[in-house]
Amino acid sequence: MAEARLGVVDVGAGTGRVTLMSLARSEVGVHAVEPARAMRAALMTRLAALPATQRARVSVHPYSLGEAALHNVADLVVCHNTVACLSPSARLALWASVNDALVPGGRLLFQLPPAQLPSGERHRDFPVQRIGRHEYGGRMVMSAAGPRIRTRVDYWVRGTHGLLRQHTETFWMWPATRSDLVADLERYGLTVSSARQDPAVLAMTLRQES
């Protein structure tokens, strides 16, 4: 975020982790794009606690990036925990909107989705966190369902005398290989960035106009 000189777009801003980091590490305007009302409620609560100078630099858009119609507003677009949850057609629509939001030479950063469907069920336990008298934890279970990945997340809270409450959420992911994503993005004027990045993150740069 520190390298941004024009603006940052946080696609799928959620509760605001990337938005707050962008405000803290840069001096530019930040566009937080989040269509989900529940997520925006948490985002707005976190933004309300910021100094007025930082709040003045952030705009919250209650739409998809395409519906927000942002044109040449940023030199950095970040999609954190977002791309894997988009269908192939929705991904293509996103790339077109990213092309519109970025200025030439601007960069797109996003986490790569799983490259393929899981064989059987995959389980991952979350580290248990203690806050006050309670322990918080959970488990993620991933399995193939046709062309998609079914992801179930079980959350729980335990107290001194055992389980206090639990909650289950299910969402879907679409696998895609790195090479297929690069090929799609190149259709929208983006090329692989030469800078080395986390292998789980793909960095693309919008081509300069000739």
JSON list of C-alpha atoms in Angstrom, two decimals:
[
{"chain": "A", "resi": 1, "resn": "MET", "atom": "CA", "xyz": [0.00, 0.00, 0.00]},
{"chain": "A", "resi": 2, "resn": "ALA", "atom": "CA", "xyz": [2.84, 2.41, 0.73]},
{"chain": "A", "resi": 3, "resn": "GLU", "atom": "CA", "xyz": [3.74, 2.59, -2.97]},
{"chain": "A", "resi": 4, "resn": "ALA", "atom": "CA", "xyz": [0.30, 3.89, -3.98]},
{"chain": "A", "resi": 5, "resn": "ARG", "atom": "CA", "xyz": [0.43, 7.48, -5.26]},
{"chain": "A", "resi": 6, "resn": "LEU", "atom": "CA", "xyz": [-3.08, 7.96, -6.65]},
{"chain": "A", "resi": 7, "resn": "GLY", "atom": "CA", "xyz": [-5.50, 5.65, -4.83]},
{"chain": "A", "resi": 8, "resn": "VAL", "atom": "CA", "xyz": [-6.28, 2.15, -3.56]},
{"chain": "A", "resi": 9, "resn": "VAL", "atom": "CA", "xyz": [-9.35, 0.05, -4.33]},
{"chain": "A", "resi": 10, "resn": "ASP", "atom": "CA", "xyz": [-10.16, -2.68, -1.81]},
{"chain": "A", "resi": 11, "resn": "VAL", "atom": "CA", "xyz": [-12.46, -5.15, -3.60]},
{"chain": "A", "resi": 12, "resn": "GLY", "atom": "CA", "xyz": [-14.55, -7.21, -1.21]},
{"chain": "A", "resi": 13, "resn": "ALA", "atom": "CA", "xyz": [-13.49, -5.02, 1.70]},
{"chain": "A", "resi": 14, "resn": "GLY", "atom": "CA", "xyz": [-15.34, -7.15, 4.25]},
{"chain": "A", "resi": 15, "resn": "THR", "atom": "CA", "xyz": [-14.79, -5.91, 7.79]},
{"chain": "A", "resi": 16, "resn": "GLY", "atom": "CA", "xyz": [-12.02, -3.58, 6.65]},
{"chain": "A", "resi": 17, "resn": "ARG", "atom": "CA", "xyz": [-8.65, -5.22, 7.28]},
{"chain": "A", "resi": 18, "resn": "VAL", "atom": "CA", "xyz": [-7.10, -4.13, 3.96]},
{"chain": "A", "resi": 19, "resn": "THR", "atom": "CA", "xyz": [-8.94, -0.80, 4.00]},
{"chain": "A", "resi": 20, "resn": "LEU", "atom": "CA", "xyz": [-7.48, 0.11, 7.40]},
{"chain": "A", "resi": 21, "resn": "MET", "atom": "CA", "xyz": [-4.00, -1.03, 6.36]},
{"chain": "A", "resi": 22, "resn": "SER", "atom": "CA", "xyz": [-4.23, 1.11, 3.23]},
{"chain": "A", "resi": 23, "resn": "LEU", "atom": "CA", "xyz": [-5.25, 4.16, 5.24]},
{"chain": "A", "resi": 24, "resn": "ALA", "atom": "CA", "xyz": [-2.41, 3.60, 7.72]},
{"chain": "A", "resi": 25, "resn": "ARG", "atom": "CA", "xyz": [0.33, 2.95, 5.18]},
{"chain": "A", "resi": 26, "resn": "SER", "atom": "CA", "xyz": [-0.48, 5.49, 2.49]},
{"chain": "A", "resi": 27, "resn": "GLU", "atom": "CA", "xyz": [-1.68, 9.06, 2.09]},
{"chain": "A", "resi": 28, "resn": "VAL", "atom": "CA", "xyz": [-4.03, 8.44, -0.84]},
{"chain": "A", "resi": 29, "resn": "GLY", "atom": "CA", "xyz": [-7.77, 7.98, -1.15]},
{"chain": "A", "resi": 30, "resn": "VAL", "atom": "CA", "xyz": [-9.14, 4.49, -0.52]},
{"chain": "A", "resi": 31, "resn": "HIS", "atom": "CA", "xyz": [-12.24, 2.99, -2.12]},
{"chain": "A", "resi": 32, "resn": "ALA", "atom": "CA", "xyz": [-13.75, 0.17, -0.02]},
{"chain": "A", "resi": 33, "resn": "VAL", "atom": "CA", "xyz": [-16.01, -1.90, -2.26]},
{"chain": "A", "resi": 34, "resn": "GLU", "atom": "CA", "xyz": [-18.34, -4.16, -0.25]},
{"chain": "A", "resi": 35, "resn": "PRO", "atom": "CA", "xyz": [-21.86, -5.13, -1.40]},
{"chain": "A", "resi": 36, "resn": "ALA", "atom": "CA", "xyz": [-22.75, -7.25, 1.66]},
{"chain": "A", "resi": 37, "resn": "ARG", "atom": "CA", "xyz": [-24.70, -5.27, 4.26]},
{"chain": "A", "resi": 38, "resn": "ALA", "atom": "CA", "xyz": [-23.50, -7.31, 7.25]},
{"chain": "A", "resi": 39, "resn": "MET", "atom": "CA", "xyz": [-19.86, -6.83, 6.27]},
{"chain": "A", "resi": 40, "resn": "ARG", "atom": "CA", "xyz": [-20.38, -3.11, 5.69]},
{"chain": "A", "resi": 41, "resn": "ALA", "atom": "CA", "xyz": [-21.85, -2.72, 9.16]},
{"chain": "A", "resi": 42, "resn": "ALA", "atom": "CA", "xyz": [-18.64, -4.05, 10.70]},
{"chain": "A", "resi": 43, "resn": "LEU", "atom": "CA", "xyz": [-16.56, -1.99, 8.27]},
{"chain": "A", "resi": 44, "resn": "MET", "atom": "CA", "xyz": [-18.35, 1.24, 9.12]},
{"chain": "A", "resi": 45, "resn": "THR", "atom": "CA", "xyz": [-17.97, 0.54, 12.84]},
{"chain": "A", "resi": 46, "resn": "ARG", "atom": "CA", "xyz": [-14.21, 0.20, 12.44]},
{"chain": "A", "resi": 47, "resn": "LEU", "atom": "CA", "xyz": [-13.98, 3.29, 10.25]},
{"chain": "A", "resi": 48, "resn": "ALA", "atom": "CA", "xyz": [-15.93, 5.34, 12.80]},
{"chain": "A", "resi": 49, "resn": "ALA", "atom": "CA", "xyz": [-13.16, 4.74, 15.35]},
{"chain": "A", "resi": 50, "resn": "LEU", "atom": "CA", "xyz": [-10.47, 6.24, 13.08]},
{"chain": "A", "resi": 51, "resn": "PRO", "atom": "CA", "xyz": [-9.18, 9.81, 13.25]},
{"chain": "A", "resi": 52, "resn": "ALA", "atom": "CA", "xyz": [-11.15, 12.25, 11.11]},
{"chain": "A", "resi": 53, "resn": "THR", "atom": "CA", "xyz": [-8.18, 12.78, 8.77]},
{"chain": "A", "resi": 54, "resn": "GLN", "atom": "CA", "xyz": [-8.18, 9.09, 7.85]},
{"chain": "A", "resi": 55, "resn": "ARG", "atom": "CA", "xyz": [-11.96, 8.84, 7.55]},
{"chain": "A", "resi": 56, "resn": "ALA", "atom": "CA", "xyz": [-11.89, 11.71, 5.09]},
{"chain": "A", "resi": 57, "resn": "ARG", "atom": "CA", "xyz": [-9.79, 9.60, 2.70]},
{"chain": "A", "resi": 58, "resn": "VAL", "atom": "CA", "xyz": [-12.09, 6.57, 2.47]},
{"chain": "A", "resi": 59, "resn": "SER", "atom": "CA", "xyz": [-15.20, 6.07, 0.36]},
{"chain": "A", "resi": 60, "resn": "VAL", "atom": "CA", "xyz": [-17.41, 3.02, 0.97]},
{"chain": "A", "resi": 61, "resn": "HIS", "atom": "CA", "xyz": [-19.22, 1.65, -2.09]},
{"chain": "A", "resi": 62, "resn": "PRO", "atom": "CA", "xyz": [-22.19, -0.68, -1.34]},
{"chain": "A", "resi": 63, "resn": "TYR", "atom": "CA", "xyz": [-21.97, -2.34, -4.76]},
{"chain": "A", "resi": 64, "resn": "SER", "atom": "CA", "xyz": [-19.83, -4.67, -6.82]},
{"chain": "A", "resi": 65, "resn": "LEU", "atom": "CA", "xyz": [-16.80, -3.05, -8.44]},
{"chain": "A", "resi": 66, "resn": "GLY", "atom": "CA", "xyz": [-18.61, -2.93, -11.78]},
{"chain": "A", "resi": 67, "resn": "GLU", "atom": "CA", "xyz": [-21.65, -1.23, -10.26]},
{"chain": "A", "resi": 68, "resn": "ALA", "atom": "CA", "xyz": [-19.42, 1.25, -8.42]},
{"chain": "A", "resi": 69, "resn": "ALA", "atom": "CA", "xyz": [-18.20, 2.45, -11.85]},
{"chain": "A", "resi": 70, "resn": "LEU", "atom": "CA", "xyz": [-14.78, 3.62, -10.68]},
{"chain": "A", "resi": 71, "resn": "HIS", "atom": "CA", "xyz": [-12.72, 4.94, -13.58]},
{"chain": "A", "resi": 72, "resn": "ASN", "atom": "CA", "xyz": [-8.97, 5.61, -13.39]},
{"chain": "A", "resi": 73, "resn": "VAL", "atom": "CA", "xyz": [-9.12, 6.19, -9.62]},
{"chain": "A", "resi": 74, "resn": "ALA", "atom": "CA", "xyz": [-6.27, 3.98, -8.39]},
{"chain": "A", "resi": 75, "resn": "ASP", "atom": "CA", "xyz": [-2.79, 2.67, -9.00]},
{"chain": "A", "resi": 76, "resn": "LEU", "atom": "CA", "xyz": [-3.42, -0.32, -6.71]},
{"chain": "A", "resi": 77, "resn": "VAL", "atom": "CA", "xyz": [-6.36, -2.73, -6.58]},
{"chain": "A", "resi": 78, "resn": "VAL", "atom": "CA", "xyz": [-6.41, -5.40, -3.85]},
{"chain": "A", "resi": 79, "resn": "CYS", "atom": "CA", "xyz": [-8.73, -8.43, -3.75]},
{"chain": "A", "resi": 80, "resn": "HIS", "atom": "CA", "xyz": [-8.26, -10.14, -0.37]},
{"chain": "A", "resi": 81, "resn": "ASN", "atom": "CA", "xyz": [-10.10, -13.48, 0.09]},
{"chain": "A", "resi": 82, "resn": "THR", "atom": "CA", "xyz": [-12.36, -12.62, -2.83]},
{"chain": "A", "resi": 83, "resn": "VAL", "atom": "CA", "xyz": [-11.41, -14.15, -6.18]},
{"chain": "A", "resi": 84, "resn": "ALA", "atom": "CA", "xyz": [-11.84, -17.79, -5.15]},
{"chain": "A", "resi": 85, "resn": "CYS", "atom": "CA", "xyz": [-15.51, -17.14, -4.36]},
{"chain": "A", "resi": 86, "resn": "LEU", "atom": "CA", "xyz": [-16.32, -15.83, -7.85]},
{"chain": "A", "resi": 87, "resn": "SER", "atom": "CA", "xyz": [-17.65, -17.97, -10.69]},
{"chain": "A", "resi": 88, "resn": "PRO", "atom": "CA", "xyz": [-15.65, -17.90, -13.95]},
{"chain": "A", "resi": 89, "resn": "SER", "atom": "CA", "xyz": [-18.08, -15.41, -15.52]},
{"chain": "A", "resi": 90, "resn": "ALA", "atom": "CA", "xyz": [-18.00, -13.19, -12.42]},
{"chain": "A", "resi": 91, "resn": "ARG", "atom": "CA", "xyz": [-14.19, -13.24, -12.47]},
{"chain": "A", "resi": 92, "resn": "LEU", "atom": "CA", "xyz": [-14.15, -12.01, -16.06]},
{"chain": "A", "resi": 93, "resn": "ALA", "atom": "CA", "xyz": [-16.52, -9.19, -15.14]},
{"chain": "A", "resi": 94, "resn": "LEU", "atom": "CA", "xyz": [-14.22, -8.29, -12.25]},
{"chain": "A", "resi": 95, "resn": "TRP", "atom": "CA", "xyz": [-11.14, -8.12, -14.50]},
{"chain": "A", "resi": 96, "resn": "ALA", "atom": "CA", "xyz": [-12.95, -5.73, -16.84]},
{"chain": "A", "resi": 97, "resn": "SER", "atom": "CA", "xyz": [-13.84, -3.51, -13.88]},
{"chain": "A", "resi": 98, "resn": "VAL", "atom": "CA", "xyz": [-10.27, -3.66, -12.55]},
{"chain": "A", "resi": 99, "resn": "ASN", "atom": "CA", "xyz": [-9.01, -2.51, -15.95]},
{"chain": "A", "resi": 100, "resn": "ASP", "atom": "CA", "xyz": [-11.39, 0.46, -15.72]},
{"chain": "A", "resi": 101, "resn": "ALA", "atom": "CA", "xyz": [-10.46, 1.36, -12.12]},
{"chain": "A", "resi": 102, "resn": "LEU", "atom": "CA", "xyz": [-6.68, 1.26, -12.62]},
{"chain": "A", "resi": 103, "resn": "VAL", "atom": "CA", "xyz": [-4.52, 3.84, -14.33]},
{"chain": "A", "resi": 104, "resn": "PRO", "atom": "CA", "xyz": [-1.87, 2.54, -16.78]},
{"chain": "A", "resi": 105, "resn": "GLY", "atom": "CA", "xyz": [1.03, 1.11, -14.81]},
{"chain": "A", "resi": 106, "resn": "GLY", "atom": "CA", "xyz": [-1.22, 0.38, -11.82]},
{"chain": "A", "resi": 107, "resn": "ARG", "atom": "CA", "xyz": [-1.14, -3.01, -10.10]},
{"chain": "A", "resi": 108, "resn": "LEU", "atom": "CA", "xyz": [-3.64, -5.69, -9.14]},
{"chain": "A", "resi": 109, "resn": "LEU", "atom": "CA", "xyz": [-2.91, -7.98, -6.19]},
{"chain": "A", "resi": 110, "resn": "PHE", "atom": "CA", "xyz": [-5.05, -10.98, -5.28]},
{"chain": "A", "resi": 111, "resn": "GLN", "atom": "CA", "xyz": [-4.82, -14.32, -3.55]},
{"chain": "A", "resi": 112, "resn": "LEU", "atom": "CA", "xyz": [-4.86, -17.29, -5.91]},
{"chain": "A", "resi": 113, "resn": "PRO", "atom": "CA", "xyz": [-7.85, -19.63, -5.60]},
{"chain": "A", "resi": 114, "resn": "PRO", "atom": "CA", "xyz": [-7.26, -23.38, -5.25]},
{"chain": "A", "resi": 115, "resn": "ALA", "atom": "CA", "xyz": [-5.83, -24.72, -8.49]},
{"chain": "A", "resi": 116, "resn": "GLN", "atom": "CA", "xyz": [-7.99, -27.84, -8.52]},
{"chain": "A", "resi": 117, "resn": "LEU", "atom": "CA", "xyz": [-10.85, -29.62, -6.83]},
{"chain": "A", "resi": 118, "resn": "PRO", "atom": "CA", "xyz": [-9.97, -31.47, -3.62]},
{"chain": "A", "resi": 119, "resn": "SER", "atom": "CA", "xyz": [-9.94, -35.25, -3.68]},
{"chain": "A", "resi": 120, "resn": "GLY", "atom": "CA", "xyz": [-12.11, -36.26, -0.74]},
{"chain": "A", "resi": 121, "resn": "GLU", "atom": "CA", "xyz": [-12.66, -34.01, 2.27]},
{"chain": "A", "resi": 122, "resn": "ARG", "atom": "CA", "xyz": [-9.95, -31.67, 3.52]},
{"chain": "A", "resi": 123, "resn": "HIS", "atom": "CA", "xyz": [-10.05, -30.53, 7.13]},
{"chain": "A", "resi": 124, "resn": "ARG", "atom": "CA", "xyz": [-8.28, -27.59, 8.76]},
{"chain": "A", "resi": 125, "resn": "ASP", "atom": "CA", "xyz": [-8.59, -26.64, 12.42]},
{"chain": "A", "resi": 126, "resn": "PHE", "atom": "CA", "xyz": [-8.23, -22.98, 13.34]},
{"chain": "A", "resi": 127, "resn": "PRO", "atom": "CA", "xyz": [-5.86, -22.07, 16.17]},
{"chain": "A", "resi": 128, "resn": "VAL", "atom": "CA", "xyz": [-7.78, -21.67, 19.43]},
{"chain": "A", "resi": 129, "resn": "GLN", "atom": "CA", "xyz": [-7.82, -18.10, 20.73]},
{"chain": "A", "resi": 130, "resn": "ARG", "atom": "CA", "xyz": [-8.53, -17.21, 24.36]},
{"chain": "A", "resi": 131, "resn": "ILE", "atom": "CA", "xyz": [-10.25, -13.89, 25.04]},
{"chain": "A", "resi": 132, "resn": "GLY", "atom": "CA", "xyz": [-11.12, -13.29, 28.68]},
{"chain": "A", "resi": 133, "resn": "ARG", "atom": "CA", "xyz": [-12.87, -16.34, 30.08]},
{"chain": "A", "resi": 134, "resn": "HIS", "atom": "CA", "xyz": [-13.76, -17.84, 26.70]},
{"chain": "A", "resi": 135, "resn": "GLU", "atom": "CA", "xyz": [-11.99, -19.87, 24.02]},
{"chain": "A", "resi": 136, "resn": "TYR", "atom": "CA", "xyz": [-12.80, -19.35, 20.34]},
{"chain": "A", "resi": 137, "resn": "GLY", "atom": "CA", "xyz": [-12.04, -21.86, 17.61]},
{"chain": "A", "resi": 138, "resn": "GLY", "atom": "CA", "xyz": [-13.35, -23.61, 14.54]},
{"chain": "A", "resi": 139, "resn": "ARG", "atom": "CA", "xyz": [-12.78, -25.96, 11.65]},
{"chain": "A", "resi": 140, "resn": "MET", "atom": "CA", "xyz": [-12.95, -25.68, 7.85]},
{"chain": "A", "resi": 141, "resn": "VAL", "atom": "CA", "xyz": [-14.02, -28.64, 5.71]},
{"chain": "A", "resi": 142, "resn": "MET", "atom": "CA", "xyz": [-13.58, -28.50, 1.92]},
{"chain": "A", "resi": 143, "resn": "SER", "atom": "CA", "xyz": [-14.99, -30.99, -0.60]},
{"chain": "A", "resi": 144, "resn": "ALA", "atom": "CA", "xyz": [-15.71, -31.16, -4.32]},
{"chain": "A", "resi": 145, "resn": "ALA", "atom": "CA", "xyz": [-19.28, -30.58, -5.54]},
{"chain": "A", "resi": 146, "resn": "GLY", "atom": "CA", "xyz": [-19.40, -30.67, -9.33]},
{"chain": "A", "resi": 147, "resn": "PRO", "atom": "CA", "xyz": [-17.15, -27.90, -10.69]},
{"chain": "A", "resi": 148, "resn": "ARG", "atom": "CA", "xyz": [-17.16, -26.08, -7.34]},
{"chain": "A", "resi": 149, "resn": "ILE", "atom": "CA", "xyz": [-15.59, -26.49, -3.91]},
{"chain": "A", "resi": 150, "resn": "ARG", "atom": "CA", "xyz": [-18.03, -26.65, -1.03]},
{"chain": "A", "resi": 151, "resn": "THR", "atom": "CA", "xyz": [-16.49, -25.00, 2.02]},
{"chain": "A", "resi": 152, "resn": "ARG", "atom": "CA", "xyz": [-18.13, -25.42, 5.42]},
{"chain": "A", "resi": 153, "resn": "VAL", "atom": "CA", "xyz": [-16.82, -23.49, 8.41]},
{"chain": "A", "resi": 154, "resn": "ASP", "atom": "CA", "xyz": [-17.84, -24.43, 11.95]},
{"chain": "A", "resi": 155, "resn": "TYR", "atom": "CA", "xyz": [-17.19, -21.87, 14.69]},
{"chain": "A", "resi": 156, "resn": "TRP", "atom": "CA", "xyz": [-17.49, -22.48, 18.43]},
{"chain": "A", "resi": 157, "resn": "VAL", "atom": "CA", "xyz": [-17.11, -20.66, 21.75]},
{"chain": "A", "resi": 158, "resn": "ARG", "atom": "CA", "xyz": [-16.31, -22.53, 24.96]},
{"chain": "A", "resi": 159, "resn": "GLY", "atom": "CA", "xyz": [-16.42, -21.41, 28.55]},
{"chain": "A", "resi": 160, "resn": "THR", "atom": "CA", "xyz": [-15.43, -22.96, 31.85]},
{"chain": "A", "resi": 161, "resn": "HIS", "atom": "CA", "xyz": [-18.31, -25.43, 31.72]},
{"chain": "A", "resi": 162, "resn": "GLY", "atom": "CA", "xyz": [-18.08, -26.39, 28.06]},
{"chain": "A", "resi": 163, "resn": "LEU", "atom": "CA", "xyz": [-19.65, -25.30, 24.78]},
{"chain": "A", "resi": 164, "resn": "LEU", "atom": "CA", "xyz": [-21.48, -21.96, 24.91]},
{"chain": "A", "resi": 165, "resn": "ARG", "atom": "CA", "xyz": [-22.50, -21.52, 21.28]},
{"chain": "A", "resi": 166, "resn": "GLN", "atom": "CA", "xyz": [-21.63, -22.62, 17.77]},
{"chain": "A", "resi": 167, "resn": "HIS", "atom": "CA", "xyz": [-22.32, -21.45, 14.23]},
{"chain": "A", "resi": 168, "resn": "THR", "atom": "CA", "xyz": [-21.90, -22.98, 10.77]},
{"chain": "A", "resi": 169, "resn": "GLU", "atom": "CA", "xyz": [-21.45, -21.16, 7.46]},
{"chain": "A", "resi": 170, "resn": "THR", "atom": "CA", "xyz": [-21.18, -22.66, 3.98]},
{"chain": "A", "resi": 171, "resn": "PHE", "atom": "CA", "xyz": [-19.77, -20.94, 0.92]},
{"chain": "A", "resi": 172, "resn": "TRP", "atom": "CA", "xyz": [-18.57, -21.97, -2.51]},
{"chain": "A", "resi": 173, "resn": "MET", "atom": "CA", "xyz": [-15.30, -21.59, -4.37]},
{"chain": "A", "resi": 174, "resn": "TRP", "atom": "CA", "xyz": [-14.33, -22.12, -7.99]},
{"chain": "A", "resi": 175, "resn": "PRO", "atom": "CA", "xyz": [-10.82, -23.51, -8.65]},
{"chain": "A", "resi": 176, "resn": "ALA", "atom": "CA", "xyz": [-8.57, -21.94, -11.28]},
{"chain": "A", "resi": 177, "resn": "THR", "atom": "CA", "xyz": [-4.92, -22.43, -12.20]},
{"chain": "A", "resi": 178, "resn": "ARG", "atom": "CA", "xyz": [-2.44, -19.58, -12.15]},
{"chain": "A", "resi": 179, "resn": "SER", "atom": "CA", "xyz": [-1.81, -19.92, -15.88]},
{"chain": "A", "resi": 180, "resn": "ASP", "atom": "CA", "xyz": [-5.53, -19.76, -16.71]},
{"chain": "A", "resi": 181, "resn": "LEU", "atom": "CA", "xyz": [-5.95, -16.64, -14.56]},
{"chain": "A", "resi": 182, "resn": "VAL", "atom": "CA", "xyz": [-2.96, -14.95, -16.18]},
{"chain": "A", "resi": 183, "resn": "ALA", "atom": "CA", "xyz": [-4.37, -15.74, -19.64]},
{"chain": "A", "resi": 184, "resn": "ASP", "atom": "CA", "xyz": [-7.73, -14.23, -18.69]},
{"chain": "A", "resi": 185, "resn": "LEU", "atom": "CA", "xyz": [-6.14, -11.11, -17.21]},
{"chain": "A", "resi": 186, "resn": "GLU", "atom": "CA", "xyz": [-3.96, -10.56, -20.27]},
{"chain": "A", "resi": 187, "resn": "ARG", "atom": "CA", "xyz": [-7.17, -10.18, -22.28]},
{"chain": "A", "resi": 188, "resn": "TYR", "atom": "CA", "xyz": [-7.88, -7.11, -20.16]},
{"chain": "A", "resi": 189, "resn": "GLY", "atom": "CA", "xyz": [-4.49, -5.49, -20.59]},
{"chain": "A", "resi": 190, "resn": "LEU", "atom": "CA", "xyz": [-2.77, -6.81, -17.45]},
{"chain": "A", "resi": 191, "resn": "THR", "atom": "CA", "xyz": [0.59, -8.58, -17.42]},
{"chain": "A", "resi": 192, "resn": "VAL", "atom": "CA", "xyz": [2.45, -10.47, -14.70]},
{"chain": "A", "resi": 193, "resn": "SER", "atom": "CA", "xyz": [4.44, -8.11, -12.48]},
{"chain": "A", "resi": 194, "resn": "SER", "atom": "CA", "xyz": [8.19, -8.60, -12.49]},
{"chain": "A", "resi": 195, "resn": "ALA", "atom": "CA", "xyz": [8.38, -7.98, -8.74]},
{"chain": "A", "resi": 196, "resn": "ARG", "atom": "CA", "xyz": [8.62, -11.16, -6.64]},
{"chain": "A", "resi": 197, "resn": "GLN", "atom": "CA", "xyz": [5.60, -11.79, -4.46]},
{"chain": "A", "resi": 198, "resn": "ASP", "atom": "CA", "xyz": [4.17, -14.34, -2.09]},
{"chain": "A", "resi": 199, "resn": "PRO", "atom": "CA", "xyz": [3.57, -17.51, -4.18]},
{"chain": "A", "resi": 200, "resn": "ALA", "atom": "CA", "xyz": [-0.04, -17.50, -2.99]},
{"chain": "A", "resi": 201, "resn": "VAL", "atom": "CA", "xyz": [-0.55, -13.99, -4.42]},
{"chain": "A", "resi": 202, "resn": "LEU", "atom": "CA", "xyz": [-0.68, -13.01, -8.07]},
{"chain": "A", "resi": 203, "resn": "ALA", "atom": "CA", "xyz": [0.54, -9.53, -8.98]},
{"chain": "A", "resi": 204, "resn": "MET", "atom": "CA", "xyz": [-0.46, -8.04, -12.32]},
{"chain": "A", "resi": 205, "resn": "THR", "atom": "CA", "xyz": [0.29, -4.67, -13.89]},
{"chain": "A", "resi": 206, "resn": "LEU", "atom": "CA", "xyz": [-1.92, -2.75, -16.31]},
{"chain": "A", "resi": 207, "resn": "ARG", "atom": "CA", "xyz": [0.04, -2.09, -19.48]},
{"chain": "A", "resi": 208, "resn": "GLN", "atom": "CA", "xyz": [1.16, 1.44, -20.18]},
{"chain": "A", "resi": 209, "resn": "GLU", "atom": "CA", "xyz": [-0.54, 3.13, -23.10]},
{"chain": "A", "resi": 210, "resn": "SER", "atom": "CA", "xyz": [1.64, 3.22, -26.22]}
]
